[in-house]
JSON list of C-alpha atoms in Angstrom, two decimals:
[
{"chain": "A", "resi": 30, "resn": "UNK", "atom": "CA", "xyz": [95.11, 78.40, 144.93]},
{"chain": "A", "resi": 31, "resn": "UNK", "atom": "CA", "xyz": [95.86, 79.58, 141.58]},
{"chain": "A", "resi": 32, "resn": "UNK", "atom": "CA", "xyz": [93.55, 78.51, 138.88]},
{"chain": "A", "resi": 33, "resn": "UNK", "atom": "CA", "xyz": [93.66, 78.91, 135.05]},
{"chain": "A", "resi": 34, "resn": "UNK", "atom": "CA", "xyz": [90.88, 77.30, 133.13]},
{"chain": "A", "resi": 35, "resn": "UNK", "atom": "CA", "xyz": [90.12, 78.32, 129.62]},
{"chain": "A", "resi": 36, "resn": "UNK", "atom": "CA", "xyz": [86.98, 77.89, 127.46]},
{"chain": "A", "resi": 37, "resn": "UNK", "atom": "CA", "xyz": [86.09, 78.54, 123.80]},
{"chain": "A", "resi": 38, "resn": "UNK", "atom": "CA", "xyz": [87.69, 75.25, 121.75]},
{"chain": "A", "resi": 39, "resn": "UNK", "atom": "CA", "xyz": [86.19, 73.52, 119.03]},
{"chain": "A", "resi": 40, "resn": "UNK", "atom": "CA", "xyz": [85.67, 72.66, 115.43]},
{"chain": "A", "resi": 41, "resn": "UNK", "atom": "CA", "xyz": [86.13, 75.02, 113.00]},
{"chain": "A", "resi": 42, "resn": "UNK", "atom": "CA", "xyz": [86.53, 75.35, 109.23]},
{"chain": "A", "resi": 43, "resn": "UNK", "atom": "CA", "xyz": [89.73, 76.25, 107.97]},
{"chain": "A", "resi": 44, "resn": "UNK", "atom": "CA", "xyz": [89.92, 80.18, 107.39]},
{"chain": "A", "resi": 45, "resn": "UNK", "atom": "CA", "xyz": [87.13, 80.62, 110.23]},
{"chain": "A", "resi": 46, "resn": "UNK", "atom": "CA", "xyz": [87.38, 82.37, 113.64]},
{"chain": "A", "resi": 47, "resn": "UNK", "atom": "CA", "xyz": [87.55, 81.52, 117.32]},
{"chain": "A", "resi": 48, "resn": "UNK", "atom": "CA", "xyz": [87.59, 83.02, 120.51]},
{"chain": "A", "resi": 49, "resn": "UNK", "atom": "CA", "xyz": [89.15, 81.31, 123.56]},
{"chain": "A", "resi": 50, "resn": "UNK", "atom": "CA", "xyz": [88.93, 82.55, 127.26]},
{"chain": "A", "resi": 51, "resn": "UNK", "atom": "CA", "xyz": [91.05, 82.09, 129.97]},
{"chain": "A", "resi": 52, "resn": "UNK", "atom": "CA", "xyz": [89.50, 82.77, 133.68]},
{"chain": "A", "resi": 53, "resn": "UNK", "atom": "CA", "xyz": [91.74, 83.39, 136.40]},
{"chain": "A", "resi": 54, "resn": "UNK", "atom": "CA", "xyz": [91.41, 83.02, 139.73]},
{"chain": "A", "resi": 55, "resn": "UNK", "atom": "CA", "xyz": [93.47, 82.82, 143.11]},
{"chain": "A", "resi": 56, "resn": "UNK", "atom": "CA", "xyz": [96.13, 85.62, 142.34]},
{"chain": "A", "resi": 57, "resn": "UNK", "atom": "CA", "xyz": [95.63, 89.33, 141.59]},
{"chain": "A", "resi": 58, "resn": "UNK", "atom": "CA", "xyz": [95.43, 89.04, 138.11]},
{"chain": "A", "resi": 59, "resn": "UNK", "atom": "CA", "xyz": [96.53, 92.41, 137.35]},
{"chain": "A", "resi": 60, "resn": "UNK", "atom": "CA", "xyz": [99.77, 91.99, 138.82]},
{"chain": "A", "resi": 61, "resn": "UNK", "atom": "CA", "xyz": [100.95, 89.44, 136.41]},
{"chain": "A", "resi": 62, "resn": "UNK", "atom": "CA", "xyz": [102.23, 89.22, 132.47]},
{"chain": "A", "resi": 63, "resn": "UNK", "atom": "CA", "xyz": [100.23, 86.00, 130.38]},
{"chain": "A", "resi": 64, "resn": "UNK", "atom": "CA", "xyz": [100.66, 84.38, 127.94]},
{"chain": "A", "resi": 65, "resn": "UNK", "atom": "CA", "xyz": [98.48, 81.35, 125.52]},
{"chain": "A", "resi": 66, "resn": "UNK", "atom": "CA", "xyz": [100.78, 78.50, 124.32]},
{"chain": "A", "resi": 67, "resn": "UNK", "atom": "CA", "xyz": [99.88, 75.69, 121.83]},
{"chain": "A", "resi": 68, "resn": "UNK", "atom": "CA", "xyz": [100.59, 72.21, 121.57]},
{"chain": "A", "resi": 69, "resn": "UNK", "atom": "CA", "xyz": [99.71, 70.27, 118.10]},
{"chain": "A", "resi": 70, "resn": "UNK", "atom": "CA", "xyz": [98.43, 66.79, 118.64]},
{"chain": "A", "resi": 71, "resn": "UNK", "atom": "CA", "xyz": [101.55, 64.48, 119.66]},
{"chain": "A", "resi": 72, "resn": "UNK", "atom": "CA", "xyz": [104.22, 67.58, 119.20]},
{"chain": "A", "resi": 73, "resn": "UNK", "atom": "CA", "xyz": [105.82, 69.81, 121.37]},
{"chain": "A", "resi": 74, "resn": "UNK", "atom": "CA", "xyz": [105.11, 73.36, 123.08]},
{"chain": "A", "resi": 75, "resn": "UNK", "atom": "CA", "xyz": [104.84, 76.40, 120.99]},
{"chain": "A", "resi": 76, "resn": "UNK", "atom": "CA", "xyz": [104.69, 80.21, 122.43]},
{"chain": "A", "resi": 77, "resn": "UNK", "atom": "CA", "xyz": [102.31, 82.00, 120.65]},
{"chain": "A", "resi": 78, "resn": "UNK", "atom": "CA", "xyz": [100.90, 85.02, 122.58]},
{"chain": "A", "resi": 79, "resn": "UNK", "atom": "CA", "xyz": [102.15, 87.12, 125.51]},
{"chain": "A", "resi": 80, "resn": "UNK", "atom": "CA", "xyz": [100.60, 90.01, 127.28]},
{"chain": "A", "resi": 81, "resn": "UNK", "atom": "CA", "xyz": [102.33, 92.74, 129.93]},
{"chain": "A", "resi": 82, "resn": "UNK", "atom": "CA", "xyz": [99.71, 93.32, 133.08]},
{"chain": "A", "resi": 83, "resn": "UNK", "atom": "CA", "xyz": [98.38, 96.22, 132.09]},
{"chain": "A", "resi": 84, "resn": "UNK", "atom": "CA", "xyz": [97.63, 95.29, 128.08]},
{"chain": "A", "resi": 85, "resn": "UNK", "atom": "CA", "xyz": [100.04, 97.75, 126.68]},
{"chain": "A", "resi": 86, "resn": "UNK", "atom": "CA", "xyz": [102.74, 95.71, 125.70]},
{"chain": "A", "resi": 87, "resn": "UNK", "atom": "CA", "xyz": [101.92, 92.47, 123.34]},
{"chain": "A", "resi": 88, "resn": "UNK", "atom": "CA", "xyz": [104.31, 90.08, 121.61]},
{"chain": "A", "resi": 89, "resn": "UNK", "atom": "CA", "xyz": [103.29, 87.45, 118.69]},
{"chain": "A", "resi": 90, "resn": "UNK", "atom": "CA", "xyz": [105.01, 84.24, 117.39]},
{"chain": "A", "resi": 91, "resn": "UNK", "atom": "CA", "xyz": [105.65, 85.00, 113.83]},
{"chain": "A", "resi": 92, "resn": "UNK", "atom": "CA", "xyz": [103.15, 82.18, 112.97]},
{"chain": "A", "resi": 93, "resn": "UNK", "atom": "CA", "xyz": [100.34, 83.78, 114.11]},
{"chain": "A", "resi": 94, "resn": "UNK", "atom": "CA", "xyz": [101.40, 87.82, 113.87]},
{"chain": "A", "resi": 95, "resn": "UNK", "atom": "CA", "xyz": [98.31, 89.40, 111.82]},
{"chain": "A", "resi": 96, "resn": "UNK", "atom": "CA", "xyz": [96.01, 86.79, 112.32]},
{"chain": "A", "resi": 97, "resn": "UNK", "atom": "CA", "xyz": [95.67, 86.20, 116.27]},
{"chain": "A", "resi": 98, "resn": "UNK", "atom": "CA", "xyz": [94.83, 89.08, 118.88]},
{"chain": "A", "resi": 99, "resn": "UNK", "atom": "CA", "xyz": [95.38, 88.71, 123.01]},
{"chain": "A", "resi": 100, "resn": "UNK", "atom": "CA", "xyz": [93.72, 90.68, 125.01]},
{"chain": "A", "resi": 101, "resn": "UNK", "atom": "CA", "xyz": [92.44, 90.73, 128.75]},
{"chain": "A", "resi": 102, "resn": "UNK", "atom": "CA", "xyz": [89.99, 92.68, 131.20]},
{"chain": "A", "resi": 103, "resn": "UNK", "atom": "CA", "xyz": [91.79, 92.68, 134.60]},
{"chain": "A", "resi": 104, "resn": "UNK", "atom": "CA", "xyz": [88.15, 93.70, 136.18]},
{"chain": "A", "resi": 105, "resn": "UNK", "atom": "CA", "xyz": [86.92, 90.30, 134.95]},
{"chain": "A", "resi": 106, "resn": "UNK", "atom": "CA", "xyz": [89.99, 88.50, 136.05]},
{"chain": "A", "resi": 107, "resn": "UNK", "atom": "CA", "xyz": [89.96, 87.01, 131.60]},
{"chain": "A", "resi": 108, "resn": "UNK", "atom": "CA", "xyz": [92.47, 86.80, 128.89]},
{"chain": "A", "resi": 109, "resn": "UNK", "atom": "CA", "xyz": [91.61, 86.00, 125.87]},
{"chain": "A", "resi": 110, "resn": "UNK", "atom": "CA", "xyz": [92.41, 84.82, 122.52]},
{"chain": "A", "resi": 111, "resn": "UNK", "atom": "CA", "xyz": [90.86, 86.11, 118.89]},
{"chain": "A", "resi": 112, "resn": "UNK", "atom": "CA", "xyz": [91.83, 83.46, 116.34]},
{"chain": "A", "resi": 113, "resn": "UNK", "atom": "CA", "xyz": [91.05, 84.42, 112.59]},
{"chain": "A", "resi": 114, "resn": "UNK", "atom": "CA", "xyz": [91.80, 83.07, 109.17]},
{"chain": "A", "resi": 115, "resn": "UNK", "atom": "CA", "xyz": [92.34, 79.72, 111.13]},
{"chain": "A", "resi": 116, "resn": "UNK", "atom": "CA", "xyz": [94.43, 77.08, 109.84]},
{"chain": "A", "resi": 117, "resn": "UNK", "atom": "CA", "xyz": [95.22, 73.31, 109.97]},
{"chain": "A", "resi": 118, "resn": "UNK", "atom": "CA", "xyz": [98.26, 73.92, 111.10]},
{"chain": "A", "resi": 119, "resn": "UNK", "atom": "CA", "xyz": [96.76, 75.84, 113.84]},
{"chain": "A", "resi": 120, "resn": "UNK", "atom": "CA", "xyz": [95.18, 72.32, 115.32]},
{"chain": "A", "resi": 121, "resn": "UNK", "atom": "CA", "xyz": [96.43, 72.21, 118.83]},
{"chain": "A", "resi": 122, "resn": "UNK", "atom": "CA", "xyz": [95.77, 72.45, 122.62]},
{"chain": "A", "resi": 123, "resn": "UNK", "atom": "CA", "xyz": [95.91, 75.88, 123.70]},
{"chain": "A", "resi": 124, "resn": "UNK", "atom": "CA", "xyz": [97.19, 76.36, 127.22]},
{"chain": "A", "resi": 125, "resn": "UNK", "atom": "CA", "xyz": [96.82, 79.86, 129.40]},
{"chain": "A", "resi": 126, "resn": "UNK", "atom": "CA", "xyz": [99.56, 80.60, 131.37]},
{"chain": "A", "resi": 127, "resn": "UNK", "atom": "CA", "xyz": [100.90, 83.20, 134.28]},
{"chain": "A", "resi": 128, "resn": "UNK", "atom": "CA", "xyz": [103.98, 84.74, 133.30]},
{"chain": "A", "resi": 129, "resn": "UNK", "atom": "CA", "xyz": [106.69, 85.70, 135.76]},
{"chain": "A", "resi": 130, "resn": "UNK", "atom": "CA", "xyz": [109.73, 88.57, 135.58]},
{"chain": "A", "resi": 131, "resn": "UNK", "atom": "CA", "xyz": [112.38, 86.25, 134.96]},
{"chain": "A", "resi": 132, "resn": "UNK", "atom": "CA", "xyz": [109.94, 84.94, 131.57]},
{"chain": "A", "resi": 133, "resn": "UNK", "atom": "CA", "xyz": [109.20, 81.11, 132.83]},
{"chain": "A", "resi": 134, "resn": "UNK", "atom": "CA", "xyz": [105.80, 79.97, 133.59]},
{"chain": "A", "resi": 135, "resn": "UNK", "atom": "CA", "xyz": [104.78, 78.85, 137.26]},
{"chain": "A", "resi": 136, "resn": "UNK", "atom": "CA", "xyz": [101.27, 77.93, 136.33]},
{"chain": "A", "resi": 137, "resn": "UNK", "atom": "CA", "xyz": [99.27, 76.52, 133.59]},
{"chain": "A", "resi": 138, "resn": "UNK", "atom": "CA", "xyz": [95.54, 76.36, 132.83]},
{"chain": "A", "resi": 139, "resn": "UNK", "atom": "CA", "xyz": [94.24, 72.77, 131.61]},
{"chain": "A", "resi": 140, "resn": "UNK", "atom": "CA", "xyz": [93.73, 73.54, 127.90]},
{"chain": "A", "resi": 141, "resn": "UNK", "atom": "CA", "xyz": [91.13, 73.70, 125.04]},
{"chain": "A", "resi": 142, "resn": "UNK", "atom": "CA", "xyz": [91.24, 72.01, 121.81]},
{"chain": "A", "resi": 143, "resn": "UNK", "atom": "CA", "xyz": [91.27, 73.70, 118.63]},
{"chain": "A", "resi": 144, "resn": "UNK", "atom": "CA", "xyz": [90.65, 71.41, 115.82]},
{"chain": "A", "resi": 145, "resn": "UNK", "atom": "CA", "xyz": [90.99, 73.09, 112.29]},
{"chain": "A", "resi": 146, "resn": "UNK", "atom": "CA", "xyz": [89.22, 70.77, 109.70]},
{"chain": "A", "resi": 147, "resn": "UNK", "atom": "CA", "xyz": [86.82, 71.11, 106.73]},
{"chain": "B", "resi": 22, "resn": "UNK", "atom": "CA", "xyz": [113.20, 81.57, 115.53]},
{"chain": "B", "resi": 23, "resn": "UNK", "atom": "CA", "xyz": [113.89, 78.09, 115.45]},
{"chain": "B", "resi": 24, "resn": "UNK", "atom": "CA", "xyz": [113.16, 75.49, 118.66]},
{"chain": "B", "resi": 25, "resn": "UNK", "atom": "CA", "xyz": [116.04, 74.78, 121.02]},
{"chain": "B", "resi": 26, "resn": "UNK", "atom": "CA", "xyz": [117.55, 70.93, 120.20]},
{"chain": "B", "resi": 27, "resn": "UNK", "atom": "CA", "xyz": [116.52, 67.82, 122.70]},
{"chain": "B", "resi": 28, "resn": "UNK", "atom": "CA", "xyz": [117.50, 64.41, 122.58]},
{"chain": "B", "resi": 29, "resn": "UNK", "atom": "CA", "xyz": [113.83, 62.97, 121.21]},
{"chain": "B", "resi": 30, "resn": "UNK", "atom": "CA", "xyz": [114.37, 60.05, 123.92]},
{"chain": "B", "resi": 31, "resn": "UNK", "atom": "CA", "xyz": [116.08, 58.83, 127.25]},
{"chain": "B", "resi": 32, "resn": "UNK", "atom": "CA", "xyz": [116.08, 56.30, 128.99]},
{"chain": "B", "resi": 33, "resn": "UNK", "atom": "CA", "xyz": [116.99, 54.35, 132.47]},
{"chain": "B", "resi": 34, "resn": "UNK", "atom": "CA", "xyz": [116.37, 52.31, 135.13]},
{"chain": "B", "resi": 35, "resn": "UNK", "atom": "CA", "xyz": [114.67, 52.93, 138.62]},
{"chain": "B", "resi": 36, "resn": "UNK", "atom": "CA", "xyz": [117.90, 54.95, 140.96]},
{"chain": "B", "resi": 37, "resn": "UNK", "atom": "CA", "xyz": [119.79, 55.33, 138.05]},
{"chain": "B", "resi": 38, "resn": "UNK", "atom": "CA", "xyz": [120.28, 59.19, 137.04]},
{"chain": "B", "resi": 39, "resn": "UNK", "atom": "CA", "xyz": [119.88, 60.75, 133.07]},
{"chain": "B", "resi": 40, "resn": "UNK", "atom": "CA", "xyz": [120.30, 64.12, 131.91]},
{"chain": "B", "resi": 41, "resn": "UNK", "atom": "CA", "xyz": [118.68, 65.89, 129.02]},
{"chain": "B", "resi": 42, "resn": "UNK", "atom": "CA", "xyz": [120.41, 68.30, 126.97]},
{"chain": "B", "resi": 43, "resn": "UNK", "atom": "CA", "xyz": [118.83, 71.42, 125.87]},
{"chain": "B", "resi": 44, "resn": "UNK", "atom": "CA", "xyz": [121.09, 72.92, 122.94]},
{"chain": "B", "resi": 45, "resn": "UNK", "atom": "CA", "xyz": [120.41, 76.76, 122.01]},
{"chain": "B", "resi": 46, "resn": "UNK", "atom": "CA", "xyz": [122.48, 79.74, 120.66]},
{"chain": "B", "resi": 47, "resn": "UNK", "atom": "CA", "xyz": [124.25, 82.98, 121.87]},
{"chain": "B", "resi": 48, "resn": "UNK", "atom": "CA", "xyz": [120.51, 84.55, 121.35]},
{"chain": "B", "resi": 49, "resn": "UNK", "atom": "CA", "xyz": [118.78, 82.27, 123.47]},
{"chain": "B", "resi": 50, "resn": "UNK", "atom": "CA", "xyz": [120.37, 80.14, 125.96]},
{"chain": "B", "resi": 51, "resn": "UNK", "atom": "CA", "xyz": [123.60, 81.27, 125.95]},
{"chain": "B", "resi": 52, "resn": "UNK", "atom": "CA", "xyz": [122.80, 84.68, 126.24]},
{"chain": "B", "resi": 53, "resn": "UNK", "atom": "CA", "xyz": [120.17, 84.79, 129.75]},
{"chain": "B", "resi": 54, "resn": "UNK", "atom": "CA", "xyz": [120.12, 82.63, 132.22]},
{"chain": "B", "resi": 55, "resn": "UNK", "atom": "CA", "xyz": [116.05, 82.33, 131.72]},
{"chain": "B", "resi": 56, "resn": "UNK", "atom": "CA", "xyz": [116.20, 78.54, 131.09]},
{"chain": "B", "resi": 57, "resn": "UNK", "atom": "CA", "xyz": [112.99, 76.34, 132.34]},
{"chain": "B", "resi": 58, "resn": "UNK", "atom": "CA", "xyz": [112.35, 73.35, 132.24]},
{"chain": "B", "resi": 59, "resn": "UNK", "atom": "CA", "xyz": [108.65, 71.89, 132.48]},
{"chain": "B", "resi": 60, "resn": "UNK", "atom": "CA", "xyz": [107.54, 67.91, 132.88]},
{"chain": "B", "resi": 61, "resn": "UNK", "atom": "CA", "xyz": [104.22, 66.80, 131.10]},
{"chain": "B", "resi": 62, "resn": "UNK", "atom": "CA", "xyz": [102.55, 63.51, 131.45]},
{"chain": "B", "resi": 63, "resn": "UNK", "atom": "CA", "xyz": [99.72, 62.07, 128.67]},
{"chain": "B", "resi": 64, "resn": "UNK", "atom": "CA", "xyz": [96.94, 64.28, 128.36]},
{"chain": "B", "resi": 65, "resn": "UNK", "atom": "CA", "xyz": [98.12, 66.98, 131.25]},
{"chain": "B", "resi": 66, "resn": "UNK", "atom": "CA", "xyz": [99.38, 70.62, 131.58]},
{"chain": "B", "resi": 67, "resn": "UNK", "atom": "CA", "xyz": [103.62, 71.23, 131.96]},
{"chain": "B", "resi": 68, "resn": "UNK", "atom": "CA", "xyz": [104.33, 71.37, 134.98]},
{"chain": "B", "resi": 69, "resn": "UNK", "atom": "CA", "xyz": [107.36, 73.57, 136.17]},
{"chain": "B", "resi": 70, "resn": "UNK", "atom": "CA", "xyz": [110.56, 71.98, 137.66]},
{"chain": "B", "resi": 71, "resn": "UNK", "atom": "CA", "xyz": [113.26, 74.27, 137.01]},
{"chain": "B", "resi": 72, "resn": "UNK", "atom": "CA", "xyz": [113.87, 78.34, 136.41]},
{"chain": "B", "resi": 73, "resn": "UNK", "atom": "CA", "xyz": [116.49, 80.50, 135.92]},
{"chain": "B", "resi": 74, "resn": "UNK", "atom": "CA", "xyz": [118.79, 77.22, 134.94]},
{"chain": "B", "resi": 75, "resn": "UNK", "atom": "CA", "xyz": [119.25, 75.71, 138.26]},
{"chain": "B", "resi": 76, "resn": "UNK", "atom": "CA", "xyz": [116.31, 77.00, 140.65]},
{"chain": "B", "resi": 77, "resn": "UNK", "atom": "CA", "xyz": [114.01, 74.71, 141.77]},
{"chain": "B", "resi": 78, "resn": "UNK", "atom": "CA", "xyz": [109.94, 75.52, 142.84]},
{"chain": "B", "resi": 79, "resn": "UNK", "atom": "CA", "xyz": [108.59, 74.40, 145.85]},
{"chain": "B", "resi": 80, "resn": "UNK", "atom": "CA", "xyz": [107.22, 71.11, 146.02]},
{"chain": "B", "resi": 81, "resn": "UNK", "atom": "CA", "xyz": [109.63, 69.94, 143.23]},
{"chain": "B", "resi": 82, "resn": "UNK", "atom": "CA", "xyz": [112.54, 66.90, 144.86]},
{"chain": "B", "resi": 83, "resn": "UNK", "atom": "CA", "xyz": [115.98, 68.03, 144.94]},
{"chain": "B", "resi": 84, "resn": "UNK", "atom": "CA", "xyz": [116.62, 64.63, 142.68]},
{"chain": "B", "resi": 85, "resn": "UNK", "atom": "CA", "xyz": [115.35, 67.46, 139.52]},
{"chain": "B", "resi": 86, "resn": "UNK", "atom": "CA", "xyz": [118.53, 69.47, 139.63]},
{"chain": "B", "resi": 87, "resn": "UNK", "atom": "CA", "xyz": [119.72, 72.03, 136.55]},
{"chain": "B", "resi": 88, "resn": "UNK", "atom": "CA", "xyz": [122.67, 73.19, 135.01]},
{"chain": "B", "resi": 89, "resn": "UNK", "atom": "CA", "xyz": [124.04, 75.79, 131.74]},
{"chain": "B", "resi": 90, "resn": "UNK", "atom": "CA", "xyz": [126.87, 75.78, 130.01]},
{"chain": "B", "resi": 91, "resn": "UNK", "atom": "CA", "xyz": [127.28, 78.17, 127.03]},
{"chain": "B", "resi": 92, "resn": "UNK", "atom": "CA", "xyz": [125.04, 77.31, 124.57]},
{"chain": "B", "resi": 93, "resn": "UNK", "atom": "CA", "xyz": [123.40, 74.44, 126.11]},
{"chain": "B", "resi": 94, "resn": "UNK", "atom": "CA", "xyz": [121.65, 73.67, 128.97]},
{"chain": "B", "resi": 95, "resn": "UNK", "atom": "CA", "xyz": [121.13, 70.34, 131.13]},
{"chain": "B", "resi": 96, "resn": "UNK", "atom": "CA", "xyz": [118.10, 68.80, 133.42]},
{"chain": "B", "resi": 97, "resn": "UNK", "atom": "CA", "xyz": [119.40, 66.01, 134.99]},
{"chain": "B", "resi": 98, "resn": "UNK", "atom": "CA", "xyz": [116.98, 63.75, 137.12]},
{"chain": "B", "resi": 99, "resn": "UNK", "atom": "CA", "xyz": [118.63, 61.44, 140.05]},
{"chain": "B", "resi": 100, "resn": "UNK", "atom": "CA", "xyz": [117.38, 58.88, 141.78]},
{"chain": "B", "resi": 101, "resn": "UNK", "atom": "CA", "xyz": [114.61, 57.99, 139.13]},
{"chain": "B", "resi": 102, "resn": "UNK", "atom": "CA", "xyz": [111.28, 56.61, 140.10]},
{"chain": "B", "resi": 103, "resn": "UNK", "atom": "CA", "xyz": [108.52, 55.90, 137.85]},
{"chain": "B", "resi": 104, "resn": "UNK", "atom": "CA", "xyz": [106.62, 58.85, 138.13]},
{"chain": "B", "resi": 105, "resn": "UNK", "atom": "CA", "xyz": [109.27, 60.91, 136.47]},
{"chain": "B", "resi": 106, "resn": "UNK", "atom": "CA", "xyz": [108.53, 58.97, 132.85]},
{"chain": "B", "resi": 107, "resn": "UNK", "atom": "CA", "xyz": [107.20, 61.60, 131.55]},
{"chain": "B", "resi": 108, "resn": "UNK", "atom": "CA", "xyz": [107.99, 64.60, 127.89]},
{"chain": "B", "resi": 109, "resn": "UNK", "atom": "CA", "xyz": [110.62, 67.18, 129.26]},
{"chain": "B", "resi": 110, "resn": "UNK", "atom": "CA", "xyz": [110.75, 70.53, 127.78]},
{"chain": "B", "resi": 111, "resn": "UNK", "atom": "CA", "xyz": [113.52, 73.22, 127.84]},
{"chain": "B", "resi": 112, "resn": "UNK", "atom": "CA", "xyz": [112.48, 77.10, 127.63]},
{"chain": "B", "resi": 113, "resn": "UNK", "atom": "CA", "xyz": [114.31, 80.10, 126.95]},
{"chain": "B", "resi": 114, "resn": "UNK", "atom": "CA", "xyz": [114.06, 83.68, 126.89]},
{"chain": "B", "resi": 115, "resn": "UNK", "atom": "CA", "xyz": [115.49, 84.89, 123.31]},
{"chain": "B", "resi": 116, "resn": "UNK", "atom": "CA", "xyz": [115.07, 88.65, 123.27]},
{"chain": "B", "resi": 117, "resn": "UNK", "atom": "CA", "xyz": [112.56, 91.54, 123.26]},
{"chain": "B", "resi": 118, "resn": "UNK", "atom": "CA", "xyz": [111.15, 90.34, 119.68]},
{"chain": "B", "resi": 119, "resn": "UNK", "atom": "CA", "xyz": [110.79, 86.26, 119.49]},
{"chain": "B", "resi": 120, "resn": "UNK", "atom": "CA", "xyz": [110.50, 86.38, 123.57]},
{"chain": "B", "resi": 121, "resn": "UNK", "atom": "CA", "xyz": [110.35, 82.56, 124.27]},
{"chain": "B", "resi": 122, "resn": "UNK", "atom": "CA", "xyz": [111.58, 79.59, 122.70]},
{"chain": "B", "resi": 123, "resn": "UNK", "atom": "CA", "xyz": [110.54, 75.84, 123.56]},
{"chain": "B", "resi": 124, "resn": "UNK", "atom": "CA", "xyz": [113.22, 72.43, 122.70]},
{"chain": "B", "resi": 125, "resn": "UNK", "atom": "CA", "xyz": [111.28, 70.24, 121.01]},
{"chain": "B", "resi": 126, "resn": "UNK", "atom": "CA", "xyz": [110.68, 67.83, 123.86]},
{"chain": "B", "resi": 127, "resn": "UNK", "atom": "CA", "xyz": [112.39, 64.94, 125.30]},
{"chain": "B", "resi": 128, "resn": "UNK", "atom": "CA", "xyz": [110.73, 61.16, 126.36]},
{"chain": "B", "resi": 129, "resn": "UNK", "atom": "CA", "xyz": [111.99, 60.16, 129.70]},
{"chain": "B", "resi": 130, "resn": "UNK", "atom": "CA", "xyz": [110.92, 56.29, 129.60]},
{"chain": "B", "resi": 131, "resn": "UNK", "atom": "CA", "xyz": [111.94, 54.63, 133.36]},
{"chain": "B", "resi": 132, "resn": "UNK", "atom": "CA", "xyz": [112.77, 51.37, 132.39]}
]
């Protein structure tokens, strides 16, 4: 069965860096666009990242454009997320999530906090 | 890109039906027929119930059924139980640059 679970959350001081993880398992990863999306505490769903299968074609939210960087390594079956100059506003629950042709999402990992705070 | 428009609450009564708007423009829902729809309880992942407006995934009941007109797009849950209390949230694709776009989330409370 398809699994997402992603790693890598915690406390961090505002204008401080992060890395989250995303391991993937039960599908051929390689096959498949991803994507991270974020949900601040008690609001809704935000896109944020997005990733074609091979790694060659990348899409940001304009909230995060210059300061966030996806990536994966289809050999380790891992996306990831490089979060710099971190900001309150970035508090949230970031979700992993498989991407299909027609752009909806058919699975989502479980999510890590990100808590932003001096 | 600003979030699609839903109705912050709903509300009814076990076997009654409601339907949640999902209110877009020309450059998002109006424009593809890419609309999802995803259920969240407290504390858990979305889960998917609708794609491509009105197709549902396996698994989901055909009492989750959804719907598109112009610029705004409907979920509409029959037959409700009280498992489906739950936040609803409208997708869309919106183009090669802002790619996806989220409503800002609906309370279904079963009353």
């Amino acid at each position: 069965q398809v699994q997402l679970v992603e790693s890598g959350g915690g406390l961090v001081k505002p204008g401080g860096s992060l890395r989250l993880s995303c391991a993937a398992s039960g599908f051929t990863f390689s096959d498949y666009y991803m994507s991270w999306i974020r949900q601040a505490p008690g609001k809704g769903l935000e896109w944020v990242s997005y990733i074609s299968s091979s790694g060659s074609t990348i899409y940001y939210a304009d909230s995060v454009k210059g300061r966030f960087t996806i990536s994966r390594d289809n050999a380790k079956n891992s996306l990831y997320l490089q979060m710099n100059s971190l900001r309150a506003e970035d508090t949230a629950v970031y979700y992993c999530a498989r991407e299909t042709p027609t752009d909806y999402i058919d699975y989502w990992g479980q999510g890590t906090l990100v808590t932003v705070s001096s | 890109q600003s979030a699609l428009t839903q109705p912050r609450s709903v509300s009814g009564s076990p076997g009654q039906s409601v339907t949640i708007s999902c209110t877009g423009t020309s450059s998002d829902v109006g424009g593809y027929n890419y609309v999802s729809w995803y259920q969240q309880h407290p504390g858990k992942a979305p889960k998917l119930m609708i794609y491509d407006v009105s197709k549902r995934p396996s698994g989901v009941p055909d009492r989750f059924s959804g719907s598109k007109s112009g610029n705004t797009a409907s979920l509409t849950i029959s037959g409700l139980q009280a498992e489906d209390e739950a936040d609803y949230y409208c997708c869309s694709y919106a183009g090669s640059y802002t790619l996806k776009v989220f409503g800002g989330g609906t309370k279904l409370t079963v009353l």
